[in-house]
GROMACS .gro file of C-alpha atoms in nm:
model
  244
    1MET     CA    1   0.000   0.000   0.000
    2ASN     CA    2   0.115   0.357  -0.060
    3ALA     CA    3   0.331   0.500   0.220
    4ILE     CA    4   0.201   0.811   0.395
    5HIS     CA    5   0.454   0.803   0.680
    6ASN     CA    6   0.752   0.605   0.807
    7TRP     CA    7   0.612   0.506   1.146
    8HIS     CA    8   0.683   0.159   1.288
    9THR     CA    9   0.377   0.153   1.514
   10TRP     CA   10   0.061   0.359   1.481
   11ILE     CA   11  -0.317   0.377   1.502
   12GLY     CA   12  -0.546   0.424   1.203
   13THR     CA   13  -0.910   0.529   1.227
   14ASP     CA   14  -1.204   0.537   0.990
   15GLU     CA   15  -1.583   0.554   1.009
   16ALA     CA   16  -1.888   0.393   0.851
   17GLY     CA   17  -2.253   0.494   0.837
   18LYS     CA   18  -2.205   0.869   0.813
   19GLY     CA   19  -2.391   0.892   0.482
   20ASP     CA   20  -2.645   0.619   0.551
   21TYR     CA   21  -2.995   0.722   0.654
   22PHE     CA   22  -3.061   0.401   0.844
   23GLY     CA   23  -2.828   0.235   1.089
   24PRO     CA   24  -2.554   0.333   1.331
   25LEU     CA   25  -2.255   0.563   1.302
   26VAL     CA   26  -1.939   0.365   1.368
   27VAL     CA   27  -1.577   0.465   1.420
   28ALA     CA   28  -1.306   0.201   1.440
   29ALA     CA   29  -0.943   0.234   1.545
   30VAL     CA   30  -0.680  -0.028   1.463
   31TYR     CA   31  -0.325  -0.045   1.599
   32VAL     CA   32  -0.054  -0.173   1.366
   33ASP     CA   33   0.291  -0.290   1.472
   34ALA     CA   34   0.561  -0.515   1.329
   35ASP     CA   35   0.378  -0.822   1.458
   36CYS     CA   36   0.067  -0.771   1.248
   37ARG     CA   37   0.164  -0.536   0.967
   38GLU     CA   38   0.290  -0.802   0.727
   39THR     CA   39   0.004  -1.038   0.811
   40LEU     CA   40  -0.261  -0.776   0.740
   41ALA     CA   41  -0.099  -0.697   0.407
   42ASP     CA   42  -0.071  -1.066   0.314
   43VAL     CA   43  -0.440  -1.140   0.378
   44GLY     CA   44  -0.546  -0.856   0.150
   45ILE     CA   45  -0.647  -0.573   0.382
   46ALA     CA   46  -0.773  -0.288   0.163
   47ASP     CA   47  -1.016   0.002   0.180
   48GLY     CA   48  -1.348  -0.144   0.298
   49LYS     CA   49  -1.535   0.062   0.039
   50THR     CA   50  -1.373  -0.146  -0.237
   51LEU     CA   51  -1.456  -0.489  -0.092
   52SER     CA   52  -1.767  -0.705  -0.103
   53ASN     CA   53  -1.969  -0.743   0.216
   54ARG     CA   54  -1.868  -1.108   0.241
   55ARG     CA   55  -1.498  -1.020   0.209
   56ILE     CA   56  -1.538  -0.750   0.471
   57ARG     CA   57  -1.699  -0.999   0.708
   58ASP     CA   58  -1.422  -1.255   0.656
   59LEU     CA   59  -1.140  -1.004   0.706
   60ALA     CA   60  -1.306  -0.849   1.011
   61GLU     CA   61  -1.348  -1.193   1.167
   62LEU     CA   62  -0.982  -1.270   1.104
   63MET     CA   63  -0.870  -0.945   1.267
   64HIS     CA   64  -1.098  -0.988   1.568
   65THR     CA   65  -0.974  -1.346   1.612
   66HIS     CA   66  -0.602  -1.272   1.596
   67TYR     CA   67  -0.567  -0.904   1.690
   68GLU     CA   68  -0.860  -0.820   1.916
   69ARG     CA   69  -0.638  -0.617   2.147
   70HIS     CA   70  -0.544  -0.397   1.850
   71ILE     CA   71  -0.904  -0.296   1.781
   72VAL     CA   72  -1.146  -0.047   1.935
   73VAL     CA   73  -1.496   0.015   1.800
   74VAL     CA   74  -1.719   0.308   1.897
   75GLU     CA   75  -2.076   0.258   1.777
   76ARG     CA   76  -2.374   0.487   1.818
   77MET     CA   77  -2.705   0.329   1.726
   78PRO     CA   78  -2.967   0.567   1.582
   79LYS     CA   79  -3.151   0.648   1.905
   80GLU     CA   80  -2.832   0.753   2.084
   81TYR     CA   81  -2.693   0.910   1.768
   82ASN     CA   82  -2.997   1.138   1.732
   83SER     CA   83  -2.968   1.246   2.094
   84LEU     CA   84  -2.598   1.327   2.054
   85TYR     CA   85  -2.655   1.510   1.726
   86ASN     CA   86  -2.921   1.730   1.886
   87GLU     CA   87  -2.690   1.809   2.176
   88PHE     CA   88  -2.410   1.914   1.944
   89ARG     CA   89  -2.650   2.128   1.742
   90ARG     CA   90  -2.771   2.303   2.058
   91ARG     CA   91  -2.419   2.434   2.110
   92GLY     CA   92  -2.377   2.546   1.752
   93GLN     CA   93  -2.180   2.247   1.626
   94ASN     CA   94  -2.244   1.997   1.349
   95LEU     CA   95  -2.203   1.637   1.242
   96ASN     CA   96  -1.827   1.672   1.199
   97HIS     CA   97  -1.793   1.769   1.565
   98LEU     CA   98  -1.992   1.460   1.665
   99LEU     CA   99  -1.780   1.244   1.438
  100ALA     CA  100  -1.461   1.393   1.582
  101SER     CA  101  -1.579   1.303   1.931
  102LEU     CA  102  -1.616   0.938   1.829
  103HIS     CA  103  -1.273   0.932   1.665
  104ALA     CA  104  -1.132   1.089   1.981
  105GLU     CA  105  -1.296   0.826   2.200
  106ALA     CA  106  -1.160   0.543   1.987
  107ILE     CA  107  -0.810   0.694   1.974
  108HIS     CA  108  -0.804   0.761   2.346
  109THR     CA  109  -0.913   0.409   2.438
  110LEU     CA  110  -0.673   0.231   2.206
  111ALA     CA  111  -0.376   0.461   2.268
  112ASN     CA  112  -0.406   0.406   2.642
  113ARG     CA  113  -0.420   0.030   2.583
  114VAL     CA  114  -0.122  -0.009   2.350
  115GLY     CA  115   0.085   0.304   2.418
  116ALA     CA  116   0.076   0.433   2.061
  117LYS     CA  117   0.179   0.793   1.997
  118GLN     CA  118   0.110   0.823   1.624
  119VAL     CA  119  -0.237   0.832   1.469
  120LEU     CA  120  -0.347   0.849   1.107
  121VAL     CA  121  -0.702   0.961   1.030
  122ASP     CA  122  -0.891   0.969   0.702
  123ARG     CA  123  -0.966   1.342   0.691
  124PHE     CA  124  -1.334   1.433   0.710
  125SER     CA  125  -1.304   1.803   0.797
  126LYS     CA  126  -1.066   2.091   0.730
  127GLU     CA  127  -1.062   2.185   1.097
  128ASP     CA  128  -0.854   1.998   1.353
  129LEU     CA  129  -1.166   1.887   1.536
  130ILE     CA  130  -1.014   1.565   1.668
  131ARG     CA  131  -0.730   1.753   1.836
  132GLN     CA  132  -0.988   1.982   1.995
  133GLN     CA  133  -1.172   1.677   2.129
  134LEU     CA  134  -0.845   1.530   2.252
  135ARG     CA  135  -0.726   1.840   2.438
  136HIS     CA  136  -0.514   1.757   2.736
  137ARG     CA  137  -0.660   1.726   3.085
  138THR     CA  138  -0.448   1.794   3.389
  139ASN     CA  139  -0.561   1.493   3.590
  140SER     CA  140  -0.800   1.203   3.565
  141GLY     CA  141  -0.987   1.307   3.878
  142THR     CA  142  -1.098   1.632   3.720
  143GLN     CA  143  -1.199   1.443   3.409
  144SER     CA  144  -1.417   1.199   3.605
  145GLN     CA  145  -1.595   1.487   3.774
  146GLN     CA  146  -1.652   1.661   3.441
  147ARG     CA  147  -1.822   1.356   3.293
  148THR     CA  148  -2.121   1.415   3.515
  149SER     CA  149  -2.123   1.788   3.590
  150ALA     CA  150  -1.942   1.962   3.304
  151PRO     CA  151  -2.115   2.145   3.021
  152PRO     CA  152  -2.141   1.954   2.691
  153GLN     CA  153  -1.828   2.101   2.534
  154ASP     CA  154  -1.618   1.945   2.813
  155ARG     CA  155  -1.812   1.625   2.864
  156PHE     CA  156  -1.730   1.499   2.513
  157SER     CA  157  -1.356   1.563   2.547
  158VAL     CA  158  -1.106   1.302   2.654
  159ARG     CA  159  -0.755   1.311   2.793
  160ILE     CA  160  -0.463   1.231   2.561
  161PRO     CA  161  -0.083   1.267   2.582
  162VAL     CA  162   0.039   1.605   2.460
  163GLU     CA  163   0.314   1.437   2.256
  164MET     CA  164   0.070   1.235   2.045
  165LYS     CA  165   0.100   1.305   1.673
  166ILE     CA  166  -0.228   1.305   1.480
  167LEU     CA  167  -0.198   1.314   1.103
  168GLN     CA  168  -0.516   1.374   0.901
  169VAL     CA  169  -0.494   1.319   0.527
  170PRO     CA  170  -0.750   1.266   0.248
  171LYS     CA  171  -0.786   0.914   0.109
  172ALA     CA  172  -0.592   0.770   0.401
  173GLU     CA  173  -0.743   0.426   0.333
  174ARG     CA  174  -0.430   0.351   0.129
  175ASP     CA  175  -0.259   0.308   0.466
  176ILE     CA  176  -0.280  -0.043   0.613
  177ALA     CA  177  -0.406   0.070   0.956
  178VAL     CA  178  -0.676   0.298   0.818
  179ALA     CA  179  -0.777   0.030   0.567
  180ALA     CA  180  -0.809  -0.220   0.852
  181ALA     CA  181  -1.015   0.031   1.050
  182SER     CA  182  -1.241   0.087   0.749
  183ILE     CA  183  -1.311  -0.287   0.733
  184ILE     CA  184  -1.386  -0.315   1.106
  185ALA     CA  185  -1.611  -0.008   1.094
  186ARG     CA  186  -1.798  -0.133   0.788
  187ASP     CA  187  -1.847  -0.480   0.934
  188THR     CA  188  -1.984  -0.331   1.255
  189PHE     CA  189  -2.218  -0.107   1.056
  190LEU     CA  190  -2.348  -0.400   0.851
  191ASN     CA  191  -2.408  -0.602   1.168
  192GLY     CA  192  -2.594  -0.307   1.317
  193MET     CA  193  -2.813  -0.280   1.009
  194LYS     CA  194  -2.890  -0.651   1.027
  195THR     CA  195  -2.984  -0.624   1.394
  196LEU     CA  196  -3.216  -0.328   1.336
  197SER     CA  197  -3.382  -0.499   1.040
  198GLU     CA  198  -3.443  -0.817   1.238
  199GLU     CA  199  -3.569  -0.633   1.546
  200HIS     CA  200  -3.825  -0.432   1.347
  201GLY     CA  201  -3.926  -0.691   1.090
  202ILE     CA  202  -3.827  -0.485   0.786
  203CYS     CA  203  -3.531  -0.483   0.548
  204LEU     CA  204  -3.362  -0.147   0.598
  205PRO     CA  205  -3.160  -0.040   0.292
  206ARG     CA  206  -2.813   0.110   0.305
  207GLY     CA  207  -2.722   0.452   0.170
  208SER     CA  208  -2.935   0.765   0.145
  209TYR     CA  209  -3.107   0.703  -0.188
  210GLN     CA  210  -3.417   0.494  -0.246
  211VAL     CA  211  -3.479   0.477   0.128
  212VAL     CA  212  -3.800   0.681   0.145
  213GLU     CA  213  -4.021   0.385   0.058
  214ALA     CA  214  -3.861   0.169   0.327
  215GLY     CA  215  -3.892   0.455   0.575
  216ARG     CA  216  -4.260   0.494   0.500
  217GLU     CA  217  -4.310   0.121   0.540
  218PHE     CA  218  -4.138   0.141   0.879
  219VAL     CA  219  -4.359   0.431   0.989
  220ALA     CA  220  -4.669   0.240   0.880
  221LEU     CA  221  -4.560  -0.057   1.092
  222HIS     CA  222  -4.419   0.115   1.399
  223GLY     CA  223  -4.533   0.478   1.394
  224SER     CA  224  -4.358   0.804   1.319
  225GLU     CA  225  -4.216   0.845   1.669
  226ALA     CA  226  -4.025   0.517   1.638
  227LEU     CA  227  -3.839   0.631   1.326
  228GLY     CA  228  -3.556   0.767   1.540
  229ASP     CA  229  -3.484   0.413   1.658
  230VAL     CA  230  -3.356   0.317   1.313
  231ALA     CA  231  -3.282   0.638   1.122
  232LYS     CA  232  -3.069   0.952   1.144
  233LEU     CA  233  -3.346   1.207   1.173
  234HIS     CA  234  -3.151   1.518   1.067
  235PHE     CA  235  -3.135   1.392   0.707
  236ARG     CA  236  -3.359   1.609   0.491
  237LEU     CA  237  -3.554   1.314   0.359
  238THR     CA  238  -3.709   1.254   0.703
  239ASP     CA  239  -3.990   1.494   0.611
  240ALA     CA  240  -4.062   1.290   0.298
  241VAL     CA  241  -4.064   0.969   0.500
  242ARG     CA  242  -4.311   1.106   0.753
  243THR     CA  243  -4.539   1.271   0.495
  244PHE     CA  244  -4.737   1.018   0.294
   0.00000   0.00000   0.00000
């Protein structure tokens, strides 16, 4: 795969579900070191967007089986996602801020586990939103207190070493760690879609096109108020789904 850096150990992150009306938003982080780098390349790790769903499932299973400690997944199912989105909007922020908070959570969790100090992110915004979410905290005691009593802008932030290098580049899926993260994120998203479809007795389509009919079918079965259990309500097509 094309080299973006010369790091020996690092974390790559990517997301899935951002542009899908139904289903969760998922961010995955994968740690790569000398132990797994060659193996991941040999088994054909590539950008999840270029692989079939079956291939994604097989590769994700392989990584979870052999490198579970190298993986962190942050998943927000639609009900929680809608609540978070509304909270970010109330303080004048948007979807990219929410997405940055999930990347930050995944990076924080995995970096603390494996001790990594380099992170590569597939860029989704011009602003350094992830660094803002990862701003340093002076001590863990203050952080624990802020989780329950702090205003929203603090409650979504996490503590991270000051020396951590975070590189954000477009099309970062050409990197082995980001490609691995894209596969894990996509597999988790597909599993989430399957779960929601089975729970509600309806086949929920992926993407943001040709979903209005399925949305209307869902509303007919479960009511308009339940739509937020399976869909990202801020999408403009929600009005079309609810009006029929």
